[in-house]
PDB file of C-alpha atoms in Angstrom:
ATOM      1  CA  UNK A   1     114.015 103.510 132.383  1.00 50.00           C
ATOM      2  CA  UNK A   2     112.118 101.210 129.999  1.00 50.00           C
ATOM      3  CA  UNK A   3     109.610 103.685 128.610  1.00 51.00           C
ATOM      4  CA  UNK A   4     107.414 100.992 127.068  1.00 51.00           C
ATOM      5  CA  UNK A   5     107.037  99.435 130.513  1.00 54.00           C
ATOM      6  CA  UNK A   6     106.062 102.786 132.036  1.00 60.00           C
ATOM      7  CA  UNK A   7     103.402 103.421 129.408  1.00 65.00           C
ATOM      8  CA  UNK A   8     101.983  99.892 129.715  1.00 74.00           C
ATOM      9  CA  UNK A   9     101.710 100.236 133.502  1.00 83.00           C
ATOM     10  CA  UNK A  10     100.004 103.633 133.418  1.00 89.00           C
ATOM     11  CA  UNK A  11      96.428 103.744 134.628  1.00 93.00           C
ATOM     12  CA  UNK A  12      94.494 106.704 133.201  1.00 96.00           C
ATOM     13  CA  UNK A  13      91.390 107.765 135.119  1.00 97.00           C
ATOM     14  CA  UNK A  14      89.347 110.855 135.919  1.00 97.00           C
ATOM     15  CA  UNK A  15      90.813 113.107 138.562  1.00 97.00           C
ATOM     16  CA  UNK A  16      89.117 113.142 141.950  1.00 97.00           C
ATOM     17  CA  UNK A  17      89.002 116.004 144.478  1.00 97.00           C
ATOM     18  CA  UNK A  18      91.769 114.373 146.506  1.00 97.00           C
ATOM     19  CA  UNK A  19      94.033 114.602 143.424  1.00 97.00           C
ATOM     20  CA  UNK A  20      93.692 118.384 143.065  1.00 97.00           C
ATOM     21  CA  UNK A  21      96.744 119.446 145.078  1.00 97.00           C
ATOM     22  CA  UNK A  22      99.048 116.870 143.465  1.00 97.00           C
ATOM     23  CA  UNK A  23      97.804 117.700 139.952  1.00 97.00           C
ATOM     24  CA  UNK A  24      98.212 121.431 140.581  1.00 96.00           C
ATOM     25  CA  UNK A  25     101.804 121.059 141.739  1.00 95.00           C
ATOM     26  CA  UNK A  26     102.551 118.642 138.892  1.00 95.00           C
ATOM     27  CA  UNK A  27     101.326 121.263 136.390  1.00 94.00           C
ATOM     28  CA  UNK A  28     103.383 124.064 137.940  1.00 93.00           C
ATOM     29  CA  UNK A  29     106.544 121.930 138.182  1.00 91.00           C
ATOM     30  CA  UNK A  30     106.199 120.504 134.661  1.00 89.00           C
ATOM     31  CA  UNK A  31     105.443 123.814 132.975  1.00 83.00           C
ATOM     32  CA  UNK A  32     108.163 125.715 134.828  1.00 83.00           C
ATOM     33  CA  UNK A  33     110.767 123.012 134.230  1.00 82.00           C
ATOM     34  CA  UNK A  34     109.985 122.390 130.568  1.00 75.00           C
ATOM     35  CA  UNK A  35     109.605 126.018 129.570  1.00 66.00           C
ATOM     36  CA  UNK A  36     112.708 126.992 131.544  1.00 63.00           C
ATOM     37  CA  UNK A  37     114.703 124.511 129.444  1.00 67.00           C
ATOM     38  CA  UNK A  38     113.163 125.217 126.058  1.00 67.00           C
ATOM     39  CA  UNK A  39     111.990 128.819 126.339  1.00 63.00           C
ATOM     40  CA  UNK A  40     114.022 130.563 129.035  1.00 61.00           C
ATOM     41  CA  UNK A  41     112.277 133.877 128.345  1.00 66.00           C
ATOM     42  CA  UNK A  42     108.980 132.436 129.623  1.00 67.00           C
ATOM     43  CA  UNK A  43     108.273 133.451 133.204  1.00 69.00           C
ATOM     44  CA  UNK A  44     105.287 132.173 135.142  1.00 73.00           C
ATOM     45  CA  UNK A  45     103.991 134.720 137.603  1.00 80.00           C
ATOM     46  CA  UNK A  46     102.004 134.076 140.754  1.00 87.00           C
ATOM     47  CA  UNK A  47      98.657 134.509 138.955  1.00 86.00           C
ATOM     48  CA  UNK A  48      99.488 131.854 136.344  1.00 84.00           C
ATOM     49  CA  UNK A  49     100.709 129.489 139.062  1.00 88.00           C
ATOM     50  CA  UNK A  50      97.408 130.023 140.933  1.00 93.00           C
ATOM     51  CA  UNK A  51      95.486 129.174 137.742  1.00 91.00           C
ATOM     52  CA  UNK A  52      97.490 126.000 137.229  1.00 91.00           C
ATOM     53  CA  UNK A  53      96.945 124.942 140.839  1.00 94.00           C
ATOM     54  CA  UNK A  54      93.167 125.582 140.683  1.00 96.00           C
ATOM     55  CA  UNK A  55      92.329 122.058 139.572  1.00 97.00           C
ATOM     56  CA  UNK A  56      88.992 122.074 141.450  1.00 96.00           C
ATOM     57  CA  UNK A  57      87.676 124.852 139.189  1.00 95.00           C
ATOM     58  CA  UNK A  58      89.061 123.104 136.112  1.00 95.00           C
ATOM     59  CA  UNK A  59      87.253 119.885 137.080  1.00 96.00           C
ATOM     60  CA  UNK A  60      83.947 121.834 137.173  1.00 96.00           C
ATOM     61  CA  UNK A  61      84.381 122.942 133.552  1.00 95.00           C
ATOM     62  CA  UNK A  62      86.336 120.037 132.037  1.00 97.00           C
ATOM     63  CA  UNK A  63      87.119 116.369 132.329  1.00 98.00           C
ATOM     64  CA  UNK A  64      90.502 116.213 134.017  1.00 98.00           C
ATOM     65  CA  UNK A  65      92.332 112.950 133.481  1.00 98.00           C
ATOM     66  CA  UNK A  66      95.333 111.711 135.429  1.00 98.00           C
ATOM     67  CA  UNK A  67      97.907 109.004 134.748  1.00 96.00           C
ATOM     68  CA  UNK A  68      98.810 106.894 137.735  1.00 95.00           C
ATOM     69  CA  UNK A  69     101.851 104.667 138.206  1.00 92.00           C
ATOM     70  CA  UNK A  70     102.188 102.565 141.335  1.00 90.00           C
ATOM     71  CA  UNK A  71      99.444 104.607 143.009  1.00 92.00           C
ATOM     72  CA  UNK A  72     101.130 107.966 142.268  1.00 94.00           C
ATOM     73  CA  UNK A  73      99.655 110.641 139.983  1.00 96.00           C
ATOM     74  CA  UNK A  74     102.373 111.313 137.401  1.00 96.00           C
ATOM     75  CA  UNK A  75     100.517 112.999 134.536  1.00 96.00           C
ATOM     76  CA  UNK A  76      97.426 114.981 133.642  1.00 97.00           C
ATOM     77  CA  UNK A  77      95.409 116.507 130.825  1.00 98.00           C
ATOM     78  CA  UNK A  78      92.086 118.381 130.681  1.00 97.00           C
ATOM     79  CA  UNK A  79      89.423 118.132 127.999  1.00 98.00           C
ATOM     80  CA  UNK A  80      86.675 120.745 127.684  1.00 98.00           C
ATOM     81  CA  UNK A  81      83.378 119.922 125.974  1.00 97.00           C
ATOM     82  CA  UNK A  82      82.227 122.234 123.182  1.00 96.00           C
ATOM     83  CA  UNK A  83      80.966 125.498 124.668  1.00 93.00           C
ATOM     84  CA  UNK A  84      82.231 124.744 128.179  1.00 95.00           C
ATOM     85  CA  UNK A  85      83.339 127.731 130.254  1.00 93.00           C
ATOM     86  CA  UNK A  86      87.028 128.352 129.591  1.00 91.00           C
ATOM     87  CA  UNK A  87      87.128 126.400 126.331  1.00 95.00           C
ATOM     88  CA  UNK A  88      89.363 127.955 123.681  1.00 96.00           C
ATOM     89  CA  UNK A  89      88.200 125.707 120.830  1.00 97.00           C
ATOM     90  CA  UNK A  90      87.550 127.821 117.754  1.00 97.00           C
ATOM     91  CA  UNK A  91      85.566 125.242 115.808  1.00 97.00           C
ATOM     92  CA  UNK A  92      81.924 124.389 116.453  1.00 94.00           C
ATOM     93  CA  UNK A  93      81.402 120.968 118.055  1.00 96.00           C
ATOM     94  CA  UNK A  94      85.084 120.696 119.014  1.00 98.00           C
ATOM     95  CA  UNK A  95      86.614 119.726 122.343  1.00 98.00           C
ATOM     96  CA  UNK A  96      89.501 121.755 123.749  1.00 98.00           C
ATOM     97  CA  UNK A  97      92.572 119.920 125.065  1.00 98.00           C
ATOM     98  CA  UNK A  98      94.553 121.763 127.743  1.00 95.00           C
ATOM     99  CA  UNK A  99      97.199 121.316 130.403  1.00 93.00           C
ATOM    100  CA  UNK A 100      98.972 118.169 129.238  1.00 95.00           C
ATOM    101  CA  UNK A 101     101.816 117.569 131.677  1.00 93.00           C
ATOM    102  CA  UNK A 102     103.822 114.754 133.189  1.00 93.00           C
ATOM    103  CA  UNK A 103     105.777 114.721 136.407  1.00 92.00           C
ATOM    104  CA  UNK A 104     109.320 115.982 135.893  1.00 87.00           C
ATOM    105  CA  UNK A 105     110.610 112.541 136.935  1.00 88.00           C
ATOM    106  CA  UNK A 106     108.686 111.014 134.005  1.00 88.00           C
ATOM    107  CA  UNK A 107     109.479 113.510 131.223  1.00 83.00           C
ATOM    108  CA  UNK A 108     110.465 111.748 128.048  1.00 84.00           C
ATOM    109  CA  UNK A 109     109.012 108.363 129.030  1.00 87.00           C
ATOM    110  CA  UNK A 110     106.070 108.449 126.630  1.00 88.00           C
ATOM    111  CA  UNK A 111     103.558 108.968 129.425  1.00 91.00           C
ATOM    112  CA  UNK A 112     101.787 111.681 127.416  1.00 92.00           C
ATOM    113  CA  UNK A 113     100.627 109.022 124.948  1.00 94.00           C
ATOM    114  CA  UNK A 114      98.150 107.153 127.193  1.00 95.00           C
ATOM    115  CA  UNK A 115      96.810 110.494 128.453  1.00 96.00           C
ATOM    116  CA  UNK A 116      96.248 111.706 124.895  1.00 97.00           C
ATOM    117  CA  UNK A 117      94.775 108.332 123.896  1.00 96.00           C
ATOM    118  CA  UNK A 118      92.257 108.588 126.740  1.00 97.00           C
ATOM    119  CA  UNK A 119      91.410 112.232 125.995  1.00 98.00           C
ATOM    120  CA  UNK A 120      90.881 111.514 122.302  1.00 97.00           C
ATOM    121  CA  UNK A 121      88.720 108.482 123.159  1.00 97.00           C
ATOM    122  CA  UNK A 122      86.618 110.656 125.494  1.00 97.00           C
ATOM    123  CA  UNK A 123      86.192 113.282 122.775  1.00 98.00           C
ATOM    124  CA  UNK A 124      85.010 110.578 120.370  1.00 97.00           C
ATOM    125  CA  UNK A 125      82.521 109.357 123.005  1.00 97.00           C
ATOM    126  CA  UNK A 126      81.172 112.898 123.183  1.00 97.00           C
ATOM    127  CA  UNK A 127      80.595 112.810 119.429  1.00 97.00           C
ATOM    128  CA  UNK A 128      82.661 115.896 118.689  1.00 97.00           C
ATOM    129  CA  UNK A 129      84.018 116.586 115.213  1.00 97.00           C
ATOM    130  CA  UNK A 130      87.489 117.644 116.361  1.00 98.00           C
ATOM    131  CA  UNK A 131      89.864 118.375 119.210  1.00 98.00           C
ATOM    132  CA  UNK A 132      91.485 121.822 119.280  1.00 98.00           C
ATOM    133  CA  UNK A 133      94.523 122.816 121.310  1.00 98.00           C
ATOM    134  CA  UNK A 134      97.111 125.556 121.591  1.00 96.00           C
ATOM    135  CA  UNK A 135     100.886 125.421 121.834  1.00 93.00           C
ATOM    136  CA  UNK A 136     103.026 128.326 122.950  1.00 88.00           C
ATOM    137  CA  UNK A 137     104.905 129.814 119.997  1.00 90.00           C
ATOM    138  CA  UNK A 138     108.482 128.616 120.111  1.00 87.00           C
ATOM    139  CA  UNK A 139     107.662 125.211 121.615  1.00 85.00           C
ATOM    140  CA  UNK A 140     108.350 123.373 118.355  1.00 88.00           C
ATOM    141  CA  UNK A 141     108.920 119.986 120.008  1.00 87.00           C
ATOM    142  CA  UNK A 142     105.484 120.117 121.580  1.00 89.00           C
ATOM    143  CA  UNK A 143     103.922 120.998 118.235  1.00 93.00           C
ATOM    144  CA  UNK A 144     105.748 118.097 116.566  1.00 94.00           C
ATOM    145  CA  UNK A 145     104.486 115.682 119.218  1.00 93.00           C
ATOM    146  CA  UNK A 146     100.899 116.655 118.424  1.00 96.00           C
ATOM    147  CA  UNK A 147     101.524 116.521 114.679  1.00 97.00           C
ATOM    148  CA  UNK A 148     102.803 112.940 115.027  1.00 96.00           C
ATOM    149  CA  UNK A 149      99.381 112.131 116.508  1.00 96.00           C
ATOM    150  CA  UNK A 150      97.579 113.622 113.509  1.00 97.00           C
ATOM    151  CA  UNK A 151      96.988 117.184 114.698  1.00 98.00           C
ATOM    152  CA  UNK A 152      97.523 119.821 112.028  1.00 98.00           C
ATOM    153  CA  UNK A 153      98.580 123.418 112.473  1.00 98.00           C
ATOM    154  CA  UNK A 154      95.605 125.723 111.969  1.00 97.00           C
ATOM    155  CA  UNK A 155      96.542 129.423 112.128  1.00 97.00           C
ATOM    156  CA  UNK A 156      92.877 130.494 112.240  1.00 97.00           C
ATOM    157  CA  UNK A 157      92.906 129.135 115.810  1.00 97.00           C
ATOM    158  CA  UNK A 158      95.913 131.201 116.936  1.00 97.00           C
ATOM    159  CA  UNK A 159      95.518 133.346 120.039  1.00 94.00           C
ATOM    160  CA  UNK A 160      97.577 136.518 120.315  1.00 93.00           C
ATOM    161  CA  UNK A 161      97.204 137.274 124.025  1.00 87.00           C
ATOM    162  CA  UNK A 162      98.853 140.159 125.893  1.00 85.00           C
ATOM    163  CA  UNK A 163     101.528 137.924 127.422  1.00 80.00           C
ATOM    164  CA  UNK A 164     101.785 135.006 124.985  1.00 82.00           C
ATOM    165  CA  UNK A 165     101.155 133.926 121.407  1.00 88.00           C
ATOM    166  CA  UNK A 166      99.490 130.520 121.145  1.00 92.00           C
ATOM    167  CA  UNK A 167      99.435 128.526 117.926  1.00 96.00           C
ATOM    168  CA  UNK A 168      96.325 126.537 117.072  1.00 98.00           C
ATOM    169  CA  UNK A 169      96.311 122.825 116.224  1.00 98.00           C
ATOM    170  CA  UNK A 170      93.352 120.605 115.392  1.00 98.00           C
ATOM    171  CA  UNK A 171      92.678 116.889 115.137  1.00 98.00           C
ATOM    172  CA  UNK A 172      89.607 116.215 113.005  1.00 97.00           C
ATOM    173  CA  UNK A 173      87.728 112.948 113.416  1.00 95.00           C
ATOM    174  CA  UNK A 174      86.582 111.127 110.347  1.00 84.00           C
ATOM    175  CA  UNK A 175      82.868 110.499 110.226  1.00 74.00           C
ATOM    176  CA  UNK A 176      81.732 106.960 109.466  1.00 61.00           C
TER     177      UNK A 176
END
């Protein structure tokens, strides 16, 4: 597959209610598949799968973007405004990026790039100072992908939750 062609053809737009079921299943499939390969000890229980599938609630608190190819939703990411319910951003006036995923059939095609471009552009439109995000400890490839985009590891943003340790990353915007 010509990855450049896939990325150029991707249409990124806001998710609509009719996208919720597809986006929810895409998230579950992508997270289960990717973590099963890279972190076999990670197990997603029914509660976590329900959370991933609850795109309608996520859309109430965040801007959910989708990538479309040939009329099919094949990727997603959510961006929470500063102070939005569910935001895990640790910096004031920072957006929180969550749930970046591509359809299993499109893993490795570069489809995350237009989604991240659109999310970062939206954050800039909001006038935020930074975008914060978390990566599951042990998912080094994911962390490297964000670092290539300019995110830096920021341990002050780490979350040590009962079932997972999440490492904080931040992309700061330069002020004109």
